[in-house]
Coordinates of C-alpha atoms in Angstrom, one line a residue:
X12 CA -29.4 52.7 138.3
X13 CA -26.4 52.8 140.1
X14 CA -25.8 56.0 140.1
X15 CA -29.4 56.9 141.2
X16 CA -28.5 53.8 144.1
X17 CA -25.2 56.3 145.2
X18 CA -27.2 59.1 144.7
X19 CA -30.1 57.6 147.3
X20 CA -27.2 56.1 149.7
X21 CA -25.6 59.9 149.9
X22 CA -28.7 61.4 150.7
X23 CA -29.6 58.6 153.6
X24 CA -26.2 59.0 155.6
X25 CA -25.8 62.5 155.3
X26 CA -29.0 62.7 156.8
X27 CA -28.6 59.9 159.4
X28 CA -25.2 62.0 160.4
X29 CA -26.4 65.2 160.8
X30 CA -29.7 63.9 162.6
X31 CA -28.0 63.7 165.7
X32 CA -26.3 67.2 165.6
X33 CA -29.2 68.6 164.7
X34 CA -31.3 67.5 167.5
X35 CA -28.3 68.9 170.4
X36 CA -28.9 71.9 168.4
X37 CA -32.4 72.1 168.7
X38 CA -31.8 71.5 172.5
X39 CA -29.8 74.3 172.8
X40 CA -31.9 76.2 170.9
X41 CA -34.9 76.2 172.4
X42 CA -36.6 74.3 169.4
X43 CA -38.8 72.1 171.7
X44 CA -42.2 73.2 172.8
X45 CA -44.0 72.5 176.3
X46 CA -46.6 69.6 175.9
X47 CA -49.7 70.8 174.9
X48 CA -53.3 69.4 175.8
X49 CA -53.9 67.9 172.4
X50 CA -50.6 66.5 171.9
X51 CA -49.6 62.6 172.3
X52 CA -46.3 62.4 173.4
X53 CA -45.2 62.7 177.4
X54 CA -42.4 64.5 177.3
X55 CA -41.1 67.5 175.1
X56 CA -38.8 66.4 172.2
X57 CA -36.8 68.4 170.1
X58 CA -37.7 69.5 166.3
X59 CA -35.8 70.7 163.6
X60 CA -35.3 67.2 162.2
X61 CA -35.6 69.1 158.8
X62 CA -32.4 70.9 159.4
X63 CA -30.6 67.2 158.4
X64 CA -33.0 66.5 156.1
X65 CA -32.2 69.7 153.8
X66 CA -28.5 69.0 154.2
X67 CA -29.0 65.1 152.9
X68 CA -30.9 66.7 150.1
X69 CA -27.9 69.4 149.2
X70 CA -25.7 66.3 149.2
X71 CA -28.1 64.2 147.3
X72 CA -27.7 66.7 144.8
X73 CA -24.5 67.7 145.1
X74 CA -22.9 64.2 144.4
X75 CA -25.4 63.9 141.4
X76 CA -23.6 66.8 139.4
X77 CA -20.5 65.1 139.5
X78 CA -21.7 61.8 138.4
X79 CA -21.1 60.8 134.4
X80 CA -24.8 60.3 133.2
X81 CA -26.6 62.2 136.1
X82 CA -24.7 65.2 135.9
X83 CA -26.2 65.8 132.5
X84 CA -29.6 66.3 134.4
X85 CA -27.8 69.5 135.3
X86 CA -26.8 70.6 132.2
X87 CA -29.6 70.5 130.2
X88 CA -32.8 71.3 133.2
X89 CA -32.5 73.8 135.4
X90 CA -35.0 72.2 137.5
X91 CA -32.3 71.1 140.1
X92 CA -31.9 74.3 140.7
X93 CA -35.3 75.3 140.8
X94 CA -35.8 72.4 143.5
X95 CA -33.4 73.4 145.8
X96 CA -34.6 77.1 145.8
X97 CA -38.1 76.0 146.2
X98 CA -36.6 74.1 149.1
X99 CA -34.1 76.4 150.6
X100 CA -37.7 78.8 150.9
X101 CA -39.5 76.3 152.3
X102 CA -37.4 75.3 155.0
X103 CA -36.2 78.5 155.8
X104 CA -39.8 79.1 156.9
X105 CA -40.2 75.9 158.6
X106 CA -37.2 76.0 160.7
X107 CA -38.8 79.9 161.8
X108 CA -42.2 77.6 162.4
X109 CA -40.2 75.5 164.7
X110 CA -38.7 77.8 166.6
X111 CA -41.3 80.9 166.8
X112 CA -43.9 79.5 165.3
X113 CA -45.4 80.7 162.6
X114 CA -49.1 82.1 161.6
X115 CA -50.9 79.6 159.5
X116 CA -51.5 82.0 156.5
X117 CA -48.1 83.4 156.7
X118 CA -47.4 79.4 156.4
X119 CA -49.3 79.3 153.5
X120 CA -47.9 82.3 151.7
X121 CA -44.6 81.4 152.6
X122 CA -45.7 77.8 150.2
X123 CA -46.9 80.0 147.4
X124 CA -43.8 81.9 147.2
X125 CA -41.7 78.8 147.4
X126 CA -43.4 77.3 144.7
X127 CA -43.6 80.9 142.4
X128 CA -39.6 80.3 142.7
X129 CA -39.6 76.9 141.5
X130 CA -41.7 78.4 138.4
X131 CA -39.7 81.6 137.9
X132 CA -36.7 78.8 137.2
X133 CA -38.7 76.5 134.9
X134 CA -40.2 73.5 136.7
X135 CA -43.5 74.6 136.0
X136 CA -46.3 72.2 133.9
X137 CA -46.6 73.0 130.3
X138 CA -49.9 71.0 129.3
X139 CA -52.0 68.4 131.0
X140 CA -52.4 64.7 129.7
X141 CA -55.9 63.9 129.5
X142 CA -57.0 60.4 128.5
X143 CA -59.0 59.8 125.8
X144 CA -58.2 63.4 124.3
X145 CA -54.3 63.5 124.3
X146 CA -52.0 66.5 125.4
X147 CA -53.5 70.0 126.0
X148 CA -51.3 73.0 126.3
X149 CA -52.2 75.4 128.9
X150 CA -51.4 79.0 129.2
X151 CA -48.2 80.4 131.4
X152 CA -50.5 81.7 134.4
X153 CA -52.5 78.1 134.0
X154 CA -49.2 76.4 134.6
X155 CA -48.4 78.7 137.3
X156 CA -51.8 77.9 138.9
X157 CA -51.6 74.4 138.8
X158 CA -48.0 74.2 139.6
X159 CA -48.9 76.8 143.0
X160 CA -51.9 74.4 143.9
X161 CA -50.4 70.9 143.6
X162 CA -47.5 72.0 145.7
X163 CA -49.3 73.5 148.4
X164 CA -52.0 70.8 148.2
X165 CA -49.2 68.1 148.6
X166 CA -47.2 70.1 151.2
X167 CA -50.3 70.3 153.7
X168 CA -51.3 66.6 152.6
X169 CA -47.8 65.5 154.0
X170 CA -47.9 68.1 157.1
X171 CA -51.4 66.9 158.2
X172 CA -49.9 63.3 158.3
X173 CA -47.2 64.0 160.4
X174 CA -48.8 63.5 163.8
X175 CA -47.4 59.5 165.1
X176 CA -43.5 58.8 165.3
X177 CA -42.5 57.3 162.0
X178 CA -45.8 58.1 159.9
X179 CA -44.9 61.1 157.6
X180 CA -41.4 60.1 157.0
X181 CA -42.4 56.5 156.6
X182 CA -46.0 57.3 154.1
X183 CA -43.3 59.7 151.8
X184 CA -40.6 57.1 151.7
X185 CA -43.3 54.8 150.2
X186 CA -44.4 57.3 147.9
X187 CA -41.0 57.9 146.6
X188 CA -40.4 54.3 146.3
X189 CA -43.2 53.8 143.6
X190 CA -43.0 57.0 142.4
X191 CA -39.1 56.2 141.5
X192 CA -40.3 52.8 139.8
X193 CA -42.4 54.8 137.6
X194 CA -39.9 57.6 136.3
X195 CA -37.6 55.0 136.4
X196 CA -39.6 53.1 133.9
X197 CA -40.5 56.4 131.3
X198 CA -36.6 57.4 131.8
X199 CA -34.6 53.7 131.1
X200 CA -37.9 52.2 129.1
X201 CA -38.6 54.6 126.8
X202 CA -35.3 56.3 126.5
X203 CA -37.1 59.8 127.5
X204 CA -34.2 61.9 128.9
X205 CA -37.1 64.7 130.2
X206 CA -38.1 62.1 132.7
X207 CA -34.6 62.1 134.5
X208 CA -35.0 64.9 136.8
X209 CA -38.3 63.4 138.5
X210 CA -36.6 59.9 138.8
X211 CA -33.4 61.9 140.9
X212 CA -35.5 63.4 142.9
X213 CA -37.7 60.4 144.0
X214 CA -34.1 58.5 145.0
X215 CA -33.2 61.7 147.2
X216 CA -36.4 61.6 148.8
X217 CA -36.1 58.4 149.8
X218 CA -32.7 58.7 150.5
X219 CA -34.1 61.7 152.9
X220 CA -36.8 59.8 154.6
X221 CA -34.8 56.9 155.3
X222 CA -31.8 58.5 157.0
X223 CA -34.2 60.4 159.1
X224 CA -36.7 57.4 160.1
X225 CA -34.0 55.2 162.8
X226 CA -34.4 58.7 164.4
X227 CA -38.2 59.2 164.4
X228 CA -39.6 56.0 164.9
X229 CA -41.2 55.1 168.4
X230 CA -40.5 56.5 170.7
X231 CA -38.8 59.3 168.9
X232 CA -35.8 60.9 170.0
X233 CA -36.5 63.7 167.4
X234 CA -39.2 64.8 165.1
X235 CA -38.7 66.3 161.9
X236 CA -41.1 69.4 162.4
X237 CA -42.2 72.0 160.0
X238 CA -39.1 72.2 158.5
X239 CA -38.5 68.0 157.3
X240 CA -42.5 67.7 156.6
X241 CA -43.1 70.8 154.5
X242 CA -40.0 70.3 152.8
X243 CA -40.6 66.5 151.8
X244 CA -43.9 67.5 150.5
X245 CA -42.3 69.9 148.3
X246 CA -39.6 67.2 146.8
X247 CA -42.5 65.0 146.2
X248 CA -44.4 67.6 144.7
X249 CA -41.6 69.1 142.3
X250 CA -41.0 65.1 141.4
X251 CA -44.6 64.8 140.0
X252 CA -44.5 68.4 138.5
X253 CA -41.4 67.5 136.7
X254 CA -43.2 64.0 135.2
X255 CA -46.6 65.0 134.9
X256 CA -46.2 68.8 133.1
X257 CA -43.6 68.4 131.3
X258 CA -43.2 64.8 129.6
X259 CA -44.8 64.6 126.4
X260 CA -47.3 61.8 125.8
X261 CA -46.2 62.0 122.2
X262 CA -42.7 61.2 122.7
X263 CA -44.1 57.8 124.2
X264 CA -46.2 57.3 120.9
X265 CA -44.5 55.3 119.5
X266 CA -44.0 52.6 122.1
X267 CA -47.5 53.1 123.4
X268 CA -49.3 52.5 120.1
X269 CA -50.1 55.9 119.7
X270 CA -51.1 59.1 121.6
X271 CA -54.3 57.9 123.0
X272 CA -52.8 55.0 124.1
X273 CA -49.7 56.8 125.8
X274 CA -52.3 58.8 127.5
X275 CA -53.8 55.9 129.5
X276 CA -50.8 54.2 129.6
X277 CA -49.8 57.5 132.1
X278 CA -53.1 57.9 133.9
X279 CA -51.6 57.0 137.6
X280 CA -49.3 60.1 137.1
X281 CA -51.6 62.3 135.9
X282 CA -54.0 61.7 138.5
X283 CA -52.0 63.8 140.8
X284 CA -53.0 67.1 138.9
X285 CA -56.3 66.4 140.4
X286 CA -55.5 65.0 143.7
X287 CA -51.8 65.3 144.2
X288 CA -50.2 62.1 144.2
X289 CA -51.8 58.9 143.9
X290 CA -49.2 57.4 145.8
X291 CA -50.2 59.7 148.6
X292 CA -53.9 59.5 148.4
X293 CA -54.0 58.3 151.9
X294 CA -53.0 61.6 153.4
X295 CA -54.4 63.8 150.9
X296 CA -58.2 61.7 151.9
X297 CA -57.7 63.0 155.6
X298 CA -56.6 66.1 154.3
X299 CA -59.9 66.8 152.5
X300 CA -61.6 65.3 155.6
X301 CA -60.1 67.6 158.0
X302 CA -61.0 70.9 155.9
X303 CA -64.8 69.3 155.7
X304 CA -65.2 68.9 159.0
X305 CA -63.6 71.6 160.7
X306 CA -65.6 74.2 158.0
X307 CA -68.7 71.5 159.0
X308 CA -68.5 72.9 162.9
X309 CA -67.8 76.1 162.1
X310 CA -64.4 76.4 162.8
X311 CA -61.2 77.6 160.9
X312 CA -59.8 74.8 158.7
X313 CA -56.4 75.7 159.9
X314 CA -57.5 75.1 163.4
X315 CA -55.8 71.7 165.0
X316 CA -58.3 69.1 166.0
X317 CA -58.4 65.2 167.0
X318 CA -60.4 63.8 164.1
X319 CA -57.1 62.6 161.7
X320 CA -57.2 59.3 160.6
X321 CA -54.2 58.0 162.7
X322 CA -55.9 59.5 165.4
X323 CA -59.0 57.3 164.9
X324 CA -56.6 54.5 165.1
X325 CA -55.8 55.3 168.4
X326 CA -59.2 55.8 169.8
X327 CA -60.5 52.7 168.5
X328 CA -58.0 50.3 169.6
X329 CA -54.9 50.2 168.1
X330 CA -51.6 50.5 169.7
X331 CA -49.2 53.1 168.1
X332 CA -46.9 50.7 166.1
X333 CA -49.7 49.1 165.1
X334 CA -51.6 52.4 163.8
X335 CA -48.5 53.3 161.7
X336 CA -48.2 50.1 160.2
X337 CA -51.7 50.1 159.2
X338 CA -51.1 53.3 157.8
X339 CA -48.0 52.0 155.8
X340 CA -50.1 49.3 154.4
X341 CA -52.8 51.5 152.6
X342 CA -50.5 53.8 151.3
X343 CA -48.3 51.2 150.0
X344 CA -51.2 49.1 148.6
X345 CA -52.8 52.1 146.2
X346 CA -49.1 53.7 145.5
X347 CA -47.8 50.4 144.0
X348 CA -51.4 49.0 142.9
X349 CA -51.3 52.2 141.1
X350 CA -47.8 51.6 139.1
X351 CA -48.4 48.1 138.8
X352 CA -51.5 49.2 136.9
X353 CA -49.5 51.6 134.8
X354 CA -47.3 48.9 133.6
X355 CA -50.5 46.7 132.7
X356 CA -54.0 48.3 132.7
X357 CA -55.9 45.1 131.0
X358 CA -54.6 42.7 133.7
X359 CA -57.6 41.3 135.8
X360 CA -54.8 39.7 138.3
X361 CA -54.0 43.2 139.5
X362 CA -57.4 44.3 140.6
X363 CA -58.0 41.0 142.3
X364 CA -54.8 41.7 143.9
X365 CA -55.1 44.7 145.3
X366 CA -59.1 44.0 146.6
X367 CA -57.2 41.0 148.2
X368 CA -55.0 43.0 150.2
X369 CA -57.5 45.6 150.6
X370 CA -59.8 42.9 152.6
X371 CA -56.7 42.1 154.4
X372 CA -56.2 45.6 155.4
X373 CA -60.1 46.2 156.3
X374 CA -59.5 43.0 158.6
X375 CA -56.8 44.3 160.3
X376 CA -58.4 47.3 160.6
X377 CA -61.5 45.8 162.4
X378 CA -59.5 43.5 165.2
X379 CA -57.3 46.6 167.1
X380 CA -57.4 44.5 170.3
X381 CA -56.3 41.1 168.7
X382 CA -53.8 39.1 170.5
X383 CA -53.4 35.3 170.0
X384 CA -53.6 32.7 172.8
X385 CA -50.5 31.5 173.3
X386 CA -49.5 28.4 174.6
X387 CA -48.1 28.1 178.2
X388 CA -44.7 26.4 176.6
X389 CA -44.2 29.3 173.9
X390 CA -44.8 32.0 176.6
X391 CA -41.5 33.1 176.8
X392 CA -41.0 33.6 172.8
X393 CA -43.7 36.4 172.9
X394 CA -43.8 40.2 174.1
X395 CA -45.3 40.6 177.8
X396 CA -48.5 41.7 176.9
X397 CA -50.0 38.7 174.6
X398 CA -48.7 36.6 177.9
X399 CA -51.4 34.8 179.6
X400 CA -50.1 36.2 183.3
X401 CA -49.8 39.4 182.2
X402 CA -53.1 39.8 180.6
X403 CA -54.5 38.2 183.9
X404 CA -52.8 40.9 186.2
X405 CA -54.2 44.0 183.3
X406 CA -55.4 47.2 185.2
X407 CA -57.1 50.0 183.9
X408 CA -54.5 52.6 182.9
X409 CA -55.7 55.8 181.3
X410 CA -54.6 56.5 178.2
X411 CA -54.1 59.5 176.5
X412 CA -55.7 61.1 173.7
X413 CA -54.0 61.7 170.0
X414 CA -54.1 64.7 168.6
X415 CA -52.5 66.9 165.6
X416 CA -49.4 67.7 165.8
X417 CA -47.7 65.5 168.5
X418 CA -45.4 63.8 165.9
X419 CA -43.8 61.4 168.9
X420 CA -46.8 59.3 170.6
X421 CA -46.6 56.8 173.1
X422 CA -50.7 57.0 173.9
X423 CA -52.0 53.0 173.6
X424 CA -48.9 50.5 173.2
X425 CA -47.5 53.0 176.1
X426 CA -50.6 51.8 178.1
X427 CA -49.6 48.3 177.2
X428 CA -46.4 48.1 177.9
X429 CA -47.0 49.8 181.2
X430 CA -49.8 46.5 181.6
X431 CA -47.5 44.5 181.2
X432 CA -44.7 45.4 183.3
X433 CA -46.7 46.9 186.4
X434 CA -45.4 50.3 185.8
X435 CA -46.6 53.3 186.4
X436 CA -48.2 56.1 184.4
X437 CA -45.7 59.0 184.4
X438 CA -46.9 62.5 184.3
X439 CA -45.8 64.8 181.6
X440 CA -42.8 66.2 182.1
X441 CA -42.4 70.2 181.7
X442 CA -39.8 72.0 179.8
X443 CA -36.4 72.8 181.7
X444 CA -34.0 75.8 180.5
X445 CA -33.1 74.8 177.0
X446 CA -35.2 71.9 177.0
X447 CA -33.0 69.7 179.7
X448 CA -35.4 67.3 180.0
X449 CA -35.5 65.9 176.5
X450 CA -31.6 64.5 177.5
X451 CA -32.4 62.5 180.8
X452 CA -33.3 58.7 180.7
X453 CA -34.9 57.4 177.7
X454 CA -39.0 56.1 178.2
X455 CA -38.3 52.7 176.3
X456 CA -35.8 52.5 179.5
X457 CA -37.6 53.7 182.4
X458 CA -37.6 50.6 184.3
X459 CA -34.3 50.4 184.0
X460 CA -31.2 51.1 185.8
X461 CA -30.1 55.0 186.2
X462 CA -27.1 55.9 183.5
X463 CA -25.8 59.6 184.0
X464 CA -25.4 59.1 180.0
X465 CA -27.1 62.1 178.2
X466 CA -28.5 61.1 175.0

């Protein structure tokens, strides 16, 4: 565990460093986009976030080698390797996306072909776990198949997501947290050496999200882009590749009871053949929903709309910290409902659990526009806006729509906040040479005093 602990601490300060680089470079570049009509945020903000993300996970891994019980992940898989060409591809492509952009089939080619190299090298799935039957073998271009459709599935799960400050990084880092728990548990628990590599690359995930999310959450200085969400989705995607194809129910027999019984005792991990990732079921739902209703009007599924599910938590209400966290909850509620149940499928206290905290969530989801009444003497220990005087003095300020795409939002709580200060609604603010307005004052300081200090 502690090495797994360095391993994850490596991989969040590397990232965290190189954040900050990598959005001057992205600046200078270029790599920063007008505002469009369907995007959220008011200003334009610099991408190629992935750019630190990618070098947290060559560190991550890096470090790993040249531990004394992980390094023998790299001497008897190759699928380190295979990861980090998979993922060099990958965010190769998205850093072009960034920049250029990038045609939405070539996109999706360019995921094939970056998952066909992480086969070509061995992290591929060798037979499917069914419950009640046991393990079934499947042919090489089955597993090549399967392997090319769970990572482009998961990929475009987590790249639909990414549309609030904070959401995509924050949803993964959840996923990797339970997902870790799990390979954690078939690695240390049952002494099964195969499920090592997926329990590495969980910790660098999170290691990856975490060092990236001070930067991203709202107002974000810098979003992670094509390049950070295409390439987390791959990392989660080799993760349960690596766990799901190629750990053998049998070699849990005989602490399970038996094959059967090893079988069910997996079923949260092999649920992600079907619908990639439990633990990201949440994404993957809107995902589905997106292609349904855009094919449903008759347009492209590729083409960008304002019907995601964060977006609906905008329209109806909530402010943008609030959506996010709403969004944290449900993903965190079936990702470790569904390892909790791993660990004990007969327990009725679990289910009660999690359709405790799934009435909890539903509640919250119902009241967008809840704010206590606070009493005159606590006034001053709450935010502006749930203050009696400044809900008094409200005025009707028009608040932009959400749409795909616009990873740094301000939309609601921006309206709020500018209730409860008396401050204006500021106009979007076009693109200078090299993007020289993404370096002036920060928004969360805009009724502030001037600094000349560039961010």
């Amino acid at each position: 565990m502690r090495e797994y602990l360095m391993a994850l601490c490596v991989t969040a300060a590397v990232t965290y460093l190189l954040t900050g680089p990598a959005r001057k470079f992205a600046i200078v570049a270029g790599a920063m986009p007008e505002i469009r009509a369907r995007d959220v945020h008011r200003e334009p903000t610099p991408r190629l976030g992935g750019v630190a993300m990618f070098g947290g996970l060559c560190a991550g891994l890096l470090v790993a080698a040249h531990l004394p019980n992980l390094k023998g992940v790299f001497e008897l898989s190759a699928e380190p390797r295979a990861l980090l060409s998979g993922a060099a591809v990958i965010w190769l492509l998205g850093v072009l996306d960034d920049k250029w952009g990038v045609d939405a089939l070539i996109k999706l080619g360019g995921q094939m072909i970056a998952a066909g190299v992480m086969v070509l090298q061995g992290l591929t799935i060798l037979w499917i776990p069914v419950p009640g039957v046991g393990s079934v073998s499947v042919t090489p271009m089955q597993g090549t198949l399967l392997t090319v459709a769970l990572v482009v599935i998961t990929i475009n799960a987590v790249n639909f997501v990414d549309g609030l400050d904070g959401l995509a990084s924050g949803m993964v880092c959840i996923a990797a947290a339970a997902f870790f728990m799990y390979a954690y548990r078939i690695w240390y628990g049952y002494g099964i050496e195969a499920a090592a590599p997926a329990t590495l690359f969980a910790a660098i995930l999170m290691g990856m999200c975490l060092g990236f999310l001070p930067h991203n959450m709202h107002p974000a200085r810098i979003f992670m882009g094509d390049s950070g969400s295409m390439l987390i989705g791959l990392v989660l995607a080799a993760g349960a590749i690596s766990i799901t194809g190629q750990v053998d129910p049998d070699a849990m027999a005989l602490f399970a009871g038996g094959q059967t019984e090893a079988v069910h005792a997996t079923v949260p991990v092999y649920i992600p053949l079907l619908l990639p990732l439990t633990v990201l079921i949440v994404p993957v739902a809107d995902l589905v929903l997106a292609i349904v209703r855009r094919t449903w009007n008759g347009q492209s599924p590729f083409v960008a709309d304002r019907g995601h599910l964060h977006h609906r938590l905008l329209e109806i209400g909530h402010s943008h910290s609030r959506a996010v966290l709403i969004m944290y909850f449900w993903s965190a509620l079936i990702a470790f409902g569904a390892v909790a149940y791993s660990v004990n499928s007969a327990s009725v206290w679990i289910v009660l659990l999690v359709v405790a905290l799934s009435a909890v969530g539903l509640l919250l989801l119902l009241l967008p526009r809840f704010t206590p009444r606070v009493p005159l003497w606590a006034q001053h220990l709450v935010p502006p806006r749930y203050r009696r005087r400044a809900r008094a003095e409200e005025s009707d300020v028009p608040v932009p729509e959400a749409s795909e795409g616009a990873e740094g939002a301000e939309a609601a709580e921006g309206a709020e906040a500018a209730e409860g200060d008396g401050a204006a609604e500021r106009e979007p603010v076009p693109a200078g040479p090299h993007g020289a307005t993404a370096i002036g004052r920060h928004p969360r300081f805009a009724d502030g005093p001037k600094s000349n200090t560039h961010h």
